Amino acid sequence: SQTIHQWPATLVQPVGSPLSLECTVEGTSNPNLYWYRQAAGRGLQLLFYSVGIGQISSEVPQNLSASRPQDRQFILSSKKLLLSDSGFYLCAWNAGLGSTEAFFGQGTRLTVV
Amino acid sequence: GNSVTQMEGPVTLSEEAFLTINCTYTATGYPSLFWYVQYPGEGLQLLLKATKADDKGSNKGFEATYRKETTSFHLEKGSVQVSDSAVYFCALSDDTGFQKLVFGTGTRLLVSP
């Protein structure tokens, strides 16, 4: 069966420090991969999505970047964190090919101090 | 652009009460509609979905009908349980094929014994 792993679960980082959140999917090939963020008092917002290795689409301008170095690995990064980067980050995957269901990881609670 | 509006929470109910969580959307084309649920400390799980007008999604006693004429997808359950306490997110995906989800802000449901 397919599973999605996302880590770490919680993270406290100082302003100006780098960030790397990792997400891996097991049990499927060539999935669509997504990073969402939920800021306090707001809904989930799509940050990035990827339909294949090295293919990244950004949905909103921001201080973050994403990479997909392997088929089932999706990384969210920042060179210098801002206070406004605090939030709950969720990785998700979808089988593509018209599939309508997305499967989410457990999420990472990031607090920038 | 596409958007989803859902009722503010928290919604507080007694066990066995009737639940309605309102959701309306704005979208071009023919979106698919979803309800996701987030239990405490967990990631999002798909609760139910509907992919075209007049479809009814159902799961675990929850139901929602895709109403194109009112652009709504209200979530209902006839008798809630304490275990239904969670945050519920209404979402849509556009018809571009990339399954990018647009979420509402979420509604917290608290069910007391």
XYZ file of N, CA and C in Angstrom:
678
model
N 0.841 -1.187 0.000
C 0.000 0.000 0.000
C 0.882 1.245 0.000
N 0.275 2.345 -0.382
C 1.036 3.585 -0.469
C 1.085 4.292 0.884
N 2.239 4.860 1.180
C 2.382 5.648 2.403
C 3.182 6.900 2.094
N 2.976 7.905 2.897
C 3.697 9.156 2.748
C 4.336 9.511 4.080
N 5.593 9.874 4.050
C 6.341 10.217 5.250
C 6.794 11.667 5.148
N 6.596 12.369 6.229
C 6.978 13.770 6.254
C 7.660 14.028 7.594
N 8.781 14.713 7.565
C 9.482 15.017 8.806
C 10.279 16.323 8.698
N 10.557 16.952 9.843
C 10.141 16.545 11.199
C 8.689 16.929 11.474
N 8.145 16.501 12.579
C 6.769 16.823 12.953
C 6.669 18.250 13.476
N 7.658 18.671 14.224
C 7.692 20.043 14.730
C 9.109 20.585 14.583
N 9.171 21.905 14.413
C 10.467 22.535 14.201
C 10.393 23.978 14.673
N 11.377 24.367 15.459
C 11.504 25.761 15.880
C 12.843 26.266 15.366
N 12.782 27.327 14.555
C 13.975 27.833 13.904
C 14.078 29.344 14.104
N 15.295 29.859 14.247
C 15.449 31.314 14.362
C 15.317 31.987 13.005
N 14.905 33.234 13.043
C 14.848 34.050 11.828
C 16.223 34.062 11.166
N 16.239 33.919 9.856
C 17.486 33.956 9.112
C 18.168 32.611 8.948
N 17.663 31.586 9.602
C 18.270 30.255 9.479
C 17.706 29.534 8.259
N 18.399 28.505 7.764
C 17.886 27.759 6.599
C 16.834 26.732 7.024
N 16.125 26.235 6.030
C 15.069 25.257 6.274
C 15.142 24.148 5.246
N 14.894 22.931 5.696
C 14.740 21.810 4.776
C 13.735 20.841 5.366
N 12.596 20.714 4.690
C 11.564 19.750 5.064
C 11.512 18.685 3.986
N 11.444 17.436 4.411
C 11.486 16.355 3.439
C 10.215 15.521 3.468
N 9.852 15.056 2.303
C 8.653 14.239 2.142
C 8.983 13.108 1.187
N 8.634 11.886 1.560
C 8.837 10.757 0.661
C 7.560 9.930 0.580
N 7.346 9.360 -0.579
C 6.167 8.545 -0.833
C 6.632 7.136 -1.167
N 5.925 6.154 -0.658
C 6.237 4.754 -0.948
C 5.049 4.072 -1.583
N 5.330 3.092 -2.433
C 4.275 2.262 -2.971
C 3.597 2.777 -4.221
N 4.176 3.802 -4.843
C 3.604 4.316 -6.077
C 4.732 4.893 -6.929
N 4.485 5.030 -8.211
C 5.480 5.586 -9.120
C 4.937 6.814 -9.822
N 5.831 7.767 -10.055
C 5.513 8.986 -10.780
C 4.273 9.701 -10.235
N 4.226 9.896 -8.915
C 3.075 10.620 -8.370
C 3.189 12.115 -8.623
N 2.062 12.813 -8.592
C 2.092 14.264 -8.464
C 2.356 14.555 -6.982
N 3.211 15.530 -6.715
C 3.561 15.869 -5.332
C 3.259 17.336 -5.062
N 2.882 17.624 -3.829
C 2.420 18.968 -3.477
C 2.960 19.376 -2.108
N 3.208 20.678 -1.953
C 3.436 21.283 -0.641
C 2.340 22.314 -0.402
N 1.653 22.171 0.753
C 0.650 23.134 1.181
C 1.103 23.753 2.502
N 0.615 24.956 2.766
C 0.876 25.608 4.053
C -0.428 26.141 4.626
N -0.553 25.980 5.934
C -1.682 26.556 6.655
C -1.136 27.559 7.657
N -1.341 28.827 7.364
C -0.948 29.862 8.305
C -2.067 30.050 9.320
N -1.735 30.628 10.456
C -2.701 30.783 11.537
C -3.943 31.522 11.031
N -5.117 30.930 11.267
C -6.371 31.572 10.903
C -6.694 31.557 9.421
N -5.936 30.797 8.661
C -6.167 30.761 7.216
C -6.305 29.322 6.759
N -6.855 29.174 5.582
C -6.976 27.845 5.011
C -5.661 27.356 4.457
N -5.667 26.126 3.993
C -4.481 25.557 3.369
C -4.249 26.198 2.007
N -3.022 26.571 1.764
C -2.681 27.216 0.509
C -1.618 26.399 -0.204
N -1.835 26.156 -1.496
C -0.860 25.416 -2.282
C 0.359 26.283 -2.537
N 1.546 25.738 -2.216
C 2.799 26.455 -2.430
C 3.481 25.995 -3.722
N 3.657 24.676 -3.844
C 4.354 24.099 -4.982
C 3.694 22.785 -5.379
N 3.829 22.445 -6.657
C 3.469 21.113 -7.072
C 4.448 20.640 -8.138
N 4.504 19.313 -8.268
C 5.464 18.713 -9.192
C 4.833 17.498 -9.862
N 4.986 17.433 -11.173
C 4.446 16.292 -11.912
C 5.535 15.318 -12.323
N 6.803 15.629 -12.000
C 7.889 14.720 -12.334
C 9.209 15.208 -11.763
N 10.231 14.370 -11.861
C 11.557 14.721 -11.339
C 12.040 16.026 -11.955
N 12.462 16.933 -11.090
C 12.999 18.206 -11.553
C 11.975 19.199 -12.048
N 10.699 18.831 -12.056
C 9.648 19.729 -12.540
C 8.901 20.323 -11.350
N 9.074 21.620 -11.145
C 8.470 22.301 -10.004
C 7.668 23.493 -10.502
N 6.450 23.619 -10.032
C 5.631 24.794 -10.329
C 5.321 25.501 -9.023
N 5.516 26.806 -9.015
C 5.266 27.607 -7.826
C 3.925 28.326 -7.975
N 3.131 28.283 -6.923
C 1.808 28.886 -6.980
C 1.766 30.291 -6.396
N 2.645 30.583 -5.480
C 2.638 31.904 -4.846
C 4.078 32.385 -4.675
N 4.298 33.679 -4.868
C 5.656 34.204 -4.628
C 5.984 34.149 -3.144
N 7.201 33.771 -2.820
C 7.521 33.593 -1.409
C 9.005 33.386 -1.216
N 9.342 33.153 0.046
C 10.705 32.984 0.481
C 11.138 31.517 0.414
N 10.338 30.662 -0.162
C 10.590 29.231 -0.133
C 10.857 28.713 -1.532
N 11.481 27.532 -1.592
C 11.686 26.845 -2.865
C 11.435 25.368 -2.653
N 11.250 24.651 -3.741
C 11.010 23.220 -3.661
C 11.879 22.518 -4.691
N 12.187 21.254 -4.401
C 12.955 20.447 -5.335
C 12.455 19.014 -5.290
N 12.638 18.332 -6.383
C 12.245 16.926 -6.491
C 13.418 16.181 -7.114
N 14.377 15.783 -6.287
C 15.566 15.125 -6.818
C 15.344 13.668 -7.229
N 14.321 13.048 -6.653
C 13.972 11.678 -7.021
C 12.469 11.577 -7.224
N 12.042 10.500 -7.853
C 10.628 10.367 -8.236
C 9.686 10.532 -7.052
N 10.073 10.000 -5.874
C 9.156 9.984 -4.742
C 9.670 10.808 -3.567
N 10.474 11.811 -3.869
C 11.030 12.666 -2.833
C 10.766 14.123 -3.186
N 10.251 14.863 -2.220
C 9.895 16.261 -2.442
C 10.422 17.054 -1.260
N 11.195 18.090 -1.531
C 11.868 18.841 -0.469
C 11.454 20.300 -0.536
N 11.148 20.846 0.616
C 10.823 22.269 0.751
C 11.975 22.954 1.476
N 12.461 24.053 0.917
C 13.659 24.690 1.463
C 13.505 26.197 1.551
N 14.356 26.752 2.397
C 14.526 28.195 2.443
C 15.967 28.492 2.821
N 16.531 29.534 2.258
C 17.899 29.921 2.618
C 17.904 30.737 3.907
N 16.873 31.586 4.067
C 16.777 32.434 5.258
C 15.324 32.568 5.663
N 14.954 31.987 6.772
C 13.568 32.009 7.216
C 13.145 33.384 7.714
N 11.866 33.694 7.458
C 11.228 34.906 7.959
C 10.192 34.512 9.013
N 9.818 35.455 9.859
C 8.758 35.178 10.838
C 7.477 34.712 10.145
N 7.208 35.301 8.981
C 5.969 34.982 8.255
C 5.978 33.578 7.658
N 7.092 32.877 7.734
C 7.137 31.502 7.248
C 6.577 30.507 8.261
N 6.283 30.969 9.450
C 5.679 30.088 10.456
C 4.354 29.549 9.952
N 4.087 28.287 10.271
C 2.820 27.691 9.855
C 2.893 26.175 9.889
N 1.853 25.582 9.382
C 1.745 24.122 9.334
C 1.905 23.707 7.882
N 2.933 22.908 7.593
C 3.263 22.524 6.227
C 2.860 21.071 5.990
N 2.158 20.880 4.904
C 1.672 19.544 4.578
C 2.148 19.142 3.194
N 2.690 17.934 3.107
C 3.041 17.332 1.837
C 1.892 16.419 1.409
N 1.655 16.323 0.132
C 0.588 15.464 -0.360
C 1.001 14.849 -1.688
N 0.360 13.735 -2.013
C 0.591 13.122 -3.318
C -0.732 12.708 -3.947
N -0.686 12.581 -5.240
C -1.842 12.164 -6.026
C -1.326 11.273 -7.146
N -2.124 10.270 -7.510
C -1.641 9.307 -8.491
C -1.582 9.862 -9.906
N -2.165 11.048 -10.144
C -2.187 11.603 -11.487
C -3.140 10.829 -12.388
N -3.014 11.036 -13.672
C -3.826 10.317 -14.667
C -5.317 10.425 -14.348
N -5.764 11.597 -13.947
C -7.174 11.815 -13.688
C -7.643 11.420 -12.303
N -6.756 10.888 -11.482
C -7.154 10.525 -10.110
C -7.547 11.773 -9.341
N -8.635 11.684 -8.566
C -9.143 12.870 -7.874
C -8.735 12.929 -6.404
N -8.185 11.884 -5.846
C -7.903 11.874 -4.415
C -6.448 12.223 -4.119
N -6.250 13.116 -3.153
C -4.921 13.463 -2.666
C -4.721 12.861 -1.275
N -3.505 12.398 -1.004
C -3.165 11.777 0.267
C -2.120 12.655 0.956
N -2.378 12.951 2.222
C -1.558 13.913 2.937
C -0.662 13.256 3.979
N 0.499 13.883 4.193
C 1.359 13.506 5.288
C 0.842 14.067 6.591
N 1.586 13.784 7.668
C 1.165 14.209 9.006
C 1.403 15.689 9.258
N 2.213 16.314 8.444
C 2.449 17.741 8.582
C 3.634 18.080 9.462
N 4.177 19.285 9.232
C 5.263 19.826 10.046
C 4.826 21.175 10.588
N 4.862 21.317 11.906
C 4.542 22.600 12.529
C 5.842 23.384 12.653
N 5.987 24.446 11.861
C 7.196 25.274 11.865
C 6.919 26.575 12.604
N 7.750 26.860 13.580
C 7.680 28.129 14.289
C 9.007 28.843 14.102
N 8.941 30.023 13.526
C 10.141 30.840 13.328
C 10.159 31.890 14.434
N 11.274 31.937 15.171
C 11.337 32.843 16.334
C 12.439 33.883 16.159
N -10.117 34.182 -9.444
C -9.645 32.821 -9.281
C -10.613 31.982 -8.480
N -10.297 30.704 -8.360
C -11.146 29.801 -7.592
C -11.044 30.086 -6.099
N -12.140 29.895 -5.389
C -12.125 30.095 -3.941
C -13.199 29.243 -3.277
N -13.001 29.011 -1.986
C -13.942 28.232 -1.176
C -14.212 29.000 0.117
N -15.471 29.104 0.463
C -15.870 29.773 1.698
C -16.662 28.785 2.552
N -16.237 28.626 3.784
C -16.984 27.752 4.674
C -17.231 28.459 5.995
N -18.227 27.987 6.706
C -18.670 28.667 7.909
C -17.594 28.673 8.977
N -17.612 29.754 9.752
C -16.650 29.894 10.833
C -16.987 28.916 11.941
N -15.991 28.487 12.649
C -16.226 27.654 13.815
C -15.824 28.385 15.082
N -15.745 27.667 16.177
C -16.065 26.240 16.260
C -17.570 25.986 16.284
N -17.942 24.811 15.824
C -19.303 24.335 15.945
C -19.330 23.367 17.118
N -20.173 23.671 18.090
C -20.252 22.850 19.299
C -21.604 22.162 19.351
N -21.584 20.836 19.426
C -22.819 20.056 19.433
C -22.766 18.992 20.519
N -23.941 18.559 20.912
C -24.032 17.406 21.806
C -24.098 16.137 20.965
N -23.669 15.059 21.545
C -23.715 13.769 20.850
C -25.124 13.487 20.345
N -25.220 12.941 19.144
C -26.459 12.573 18.465
C -27.178 13.763 17.838
N -26.610 14.944 17.915
C -27.226 16.105 17.261
C -26.980 16.049 15.757
N -27.772 16.849 15.026
C -27.631 16.947 13.570
C -26.572 17.984 13.239
N -25.735 17.659 12.256
C -24.637 18.547 11.873
C -24.833 19.076 10.459
N -24.625 20.375 10.301
C -24.480 20.981 8.976
C -23.295 21.932 9.019
N -22.394 21.784 8.088
C -21.307 22.747 7.901
C -21.435 23.257 6.479
N -21.659 24.557 6.357
C -21.894 25.147 5.044
C -20.596 25.395 4.276
N -20.667 25.182 2.982
C -19.539 25.435 2.096
C -20.067 25.929 0.761
N -19.536 27.038 0.293
C -19.842 27.534 -1.040
C -18.536 27.766 -1.785
N -18.632 27.774 -3.100
C -17.405 27.896 -3.877
C -17.596 28.844 -5.057
N -16.492 29.309 -5.561
C -16.437 30.087 -6.798
C -15.385 29.428 -7.678
N -15.780 29.082 -8.881
C -14.829 28.403 -9.761
C -15.255 28.558 -11.208
N -14.282 28.517 -12.077
C -14.562 28.439 -13.505
C -14.488 26.974 -13.918
N -15.156 26.638 -14.962
C -15.108 25.266 -15.427
C -15.926 24.333 -14.562
N -15.432 23.101 -14.431
C -16.178 22.057 -13.744
C -15.315 21.431 -12.650
N -15.264 22.078 -11.489
C -14.398 21.553 -10.434
C -14.957 20.286 -9.793
N -14.086 19.534 -9.166
C -14.492 18.474 -8.255
C -14.498 19.059 -6.851
N -15.354 18.539 -6.002
C -15.515 19.081 -4.649
C -15.213 18.000 -3.612
N -14.632 18.425 -2.492
C -14.162 17.477 -1.480
C -14.453 18.012 -0.077
N -14.587 17.075 0.843
C -14.479 17.374 2.264
C -13.338 16.539 2.810
N -12.404 17.233 3.463
C -11.303 16.581 4.163
C -11.491 16.785 5.663
N -10.987 15.834 6.448
C -11.086 15.918 7.897
C -9.689 15.782 8.503
N -9.450 16.573 9.527
C -8.168 16.530 10.227
C -8.435 16.261 11.698
N -8.129 15.041 12.132
C -8.260 14.697 13.549
C -7.063 15.241 14.308
N -7.191 15.469 15.592
C -6.102 16.064 16.369
C -4.781 15.332 16.189
N -3.748 16.081 15.850
C -2.419 15.511 15.726
C -2.174 14.716 14.455
N -3.116 14.762 13.527
C -2.963 13.971 12.303
C -3.000 14.851 11.061
N -2.646 14.258 9.940
C -2.762 14.963 8.669
C -4.194 14.914 8.160
N -4.407 15.458 6.975
C -5.751 15.486 6.393
C -6.107 14.139 5.782
N -7.372 13.769 5.922
C -7.880 12.556 5.290
C -9.088 12.936 4.447
N -9.199 12.323 3.284
C -10.365 12.562 2.465
C -11.586 11.939 3.132
N -12.632 12.723 3.302
C -13.869 12.225 3.908
C -14.855 11.805 2.815
N -15.060 12.683 1.854
C -15.949 12.351 0.745
C -15.687 13.306 -0.410
N -16.227 12.947 -1.571
C -15.999 13.781 -2.753
C -17.184 13.667 -3.704
N -17.266 14.638 -4.606
C -18.249 14.620 -5.682
C -17.610 15.269 -6.895
N -17.741 14.647 -8.027
C -17.000 15.130 -9.197
C -17.866 15.833 -10.224
N -19.185 15.767 -10.079
C -20.023 16.509 -11.022
C -21.323 16.917 -10.351
N -22.013 17.837 -10.992
C -23.240 18.398 -10.430
C -24.249 17.307 -10.094
N -24.899 17.478 -8.935
C -25.934 16.596 -8.400
C -25.391 15.290 -7.829
N -24.090 15.063 -7.919
C -23.487 13.910 -7.251
C -23.589 14.082 -5.744
N -23.790 12.989 -5.051
C -23.769 13.002 -3.594
C -22.598 12.149 -3.135
N -21.703 12.758 -2.351
C -20.640 11.999 -1.733
C -21.073 11.586 -0.338
N -20.652 10.393 0.089
C -21.026 9.940 1.425
C -19.948 9.024 1.986
N -19.806 9.071 3.304
C -18.806 8.237 3.983
C -19.003 8.396 5.487
N -18.978 7.308 6.213
C -19.047 7.321 7.682
C -20.262 8.081 8.208
N -21.351 8.084 7.470
C -22.561 8.767 7.906
C -22.635 10.222 7.478
N -21.543 10.748 6.919
C -21.524 12.107 6.405
C -21.989 12.104 4.944
N -22.647 13.203 4.545
C -23.093 13.356 3.175
C -22.904 14.794 2.712
N -22.696 14.962 1.412
C -22.679 16.301 0.818
C -23.083 16.160 -0.635
N -23.906 17.102 -1.118
C -24.393 17.071 -2.494
C -23.843 18.256 -3.262
N -23.329 18.007 -4.429
C -22.742 19.018 -5.320
C -23.900 19.778 -5.971
N -24.127 21.010 -5.543
C -25.215 21.845 -6.055
C -24.635 22.950 -6.914
N -24.713 22.751 -8.228
C -24.118 23.746 -9.130
C -24.937 25.039 -9.137
N -26.259 24.918 -9.002
C -27.107 26.109 -9.091
C -26.888 27.065 -7.927
N -26.504 26.516 -6.771
C -26.224 27.364 -5.605
C -24.736 27.401 -5.276
N -23.914 26.795 -6.096
C -22.464 26.659 -5.885
C -22.164 26.287 -4.445
N -22.783 25.189 -3.996
C -22.625 24.774 -2.600
C -22.299 23.290 -2.499
N -21.732 22.942 -1.346
C -21.369 21.547 -1.065
C -21.405 21.388 0.459
N -22.566 21.520 1.035
C -22.720 21.506 2.492
C -22.558 20.101 3.054
N -21.852 20.010 4.166
C -21.614 18.723 4.826
C -22.684 18.493 5.886
N -23.256 17.275 5.914
C -24.301 16.951 6.879
C -24.051 15.576 7.485
N -24.513 15.443 8.733
C -24.541 14.136 9.379
C -25.722 14.127 10.325
N -26.476 13.054 10.287
C -27.713 13.004 11.058
C -27.506 12.895 12.557
N -26.421 12.252 12.996
C -26.204 12.016 14.425
C -24.695 11.963 14.682
N -24.159 13.034 15.253
C -22.712 13.096 15.438
C -22.292 12.339 16.701
N -21.059 11.919 16.694
C -20.461 11.224 17.832
C -19.269 12.031 18.344
N -18.868 11.744 19.568
C -17.702 12.430 20.139
C -16.483 12.244 19.243
N -16.371 11.069 18.653
C -15.230 10.765 17.792
C -15.215 11.562 16.495
N -16.280 12.273 16.196
C -16.319 13.143 15.007
C -15.653 14.495 15.259
N -15.269 14.765 16.480
C -14.609 16.022 16.802
C -13.312 16.132 15.997
N -13.206 17.187 15.206
C -12.080 17.338 14.281
C -12.248 18.674 13.567
N -11.310 18.976 12.678
C -11.446 20.138 11.804
C -11.808 19.645 10.411
N -12.821 20.243 9.826
C -13.324 19.831 8.519
C -13.024 20.914 7.488
N -12.443 20.486 6.365
C -12.060 21.401 5.301
C -12.846 21.077 4.035
N -13.465 22.090 3.480
C -14.075 21.988 2.170
C -13.029 22.395 1.126
N -13.005 21.721 -0.006
C -11.986 22.024 -1.004
C -12.521 21.747 -2.408
N -11.904 22.365 -3.379
C -12.207 22.080 -4.772
C -10.910 21.882 -5.534
N -11.008 21.139 -6.598
C -9.891 21.046 -7.529
C -10.391 21.449 -8.894
N -9.546 22.173 -9.609
C -9.974 22.628 -10.917
C -9.919 21.476 -11.918
N -10.258 21.759 -13.149
C -10.305 20.697 -14.154
C -9.098 20.747 -15.092
N -7.958 21.254 -14.559
C -6.759 21.311 -15.392
C -6.027 19.981 -15.449
N -6.375 19.075 -14.541
C -5.712 17.779 -14.521
C -4.569 17.672 -13.539
N -4.176 18.791 -12.904
C -3.066 18.749 -11.959
C -3.530 18.517 -10.517
N -4.848 18.444 -10.307
C -5.385 18.168 -8.975
C -4.886 19.154 -7.929
N -4.796 20.408 -8.295
C -4.432 21.425 -7.311
C -5.677 21.761 -6.500
N -5.542 21.660 -5.195
C -6.678 21.863 -4.302
C -6.715 23.289 -3.757
N -7.914 23.846 -3.729
C -8.165 25.139 -3.079
C -9.039 24.849 -1.874
N -8.584 25.246 -0.701
C -9.261 24.901 0.545
C -9.986 26.099 1.154
N -11.033 25.792 1.895
C -11.606 26.770 2.802
C -10.752 26.847 4.057
N -11.156 27.713 4.976
C -10.358 27.952 6.176
C -10.509 26.861 7.230
N -11.442 25.961 7.042
C -11.635 24.889 8.014
C -12.651 25.260 9.077
N -13.395 24.271 9.532
C -14.376 24.456 10.603
C -14.115 23.417 11.677
N -13.874 23.896 12.891
C -13.637 22.962 13.991
C -14.970 22.509 14.571
N -15.139 21.215 14.702
C -16.335 20.619 15.298
C -15.972 20.013 16.645
N -16.716 20.410 17.656
C -16.534 19.863 19.003
C -17.826 19.182 19.410
N -17.751 17.875 19.682
C -18.929 17.120 20.090
C -18.740 16.678 21.528
N -19.702 17.033 22.366
C -19.625 16.669 23.783
C -20.594 15.530 24.094
N -20.238 14.690 25.074
C -21.093 13.537 25.413
C -22.437 13.978 25.967
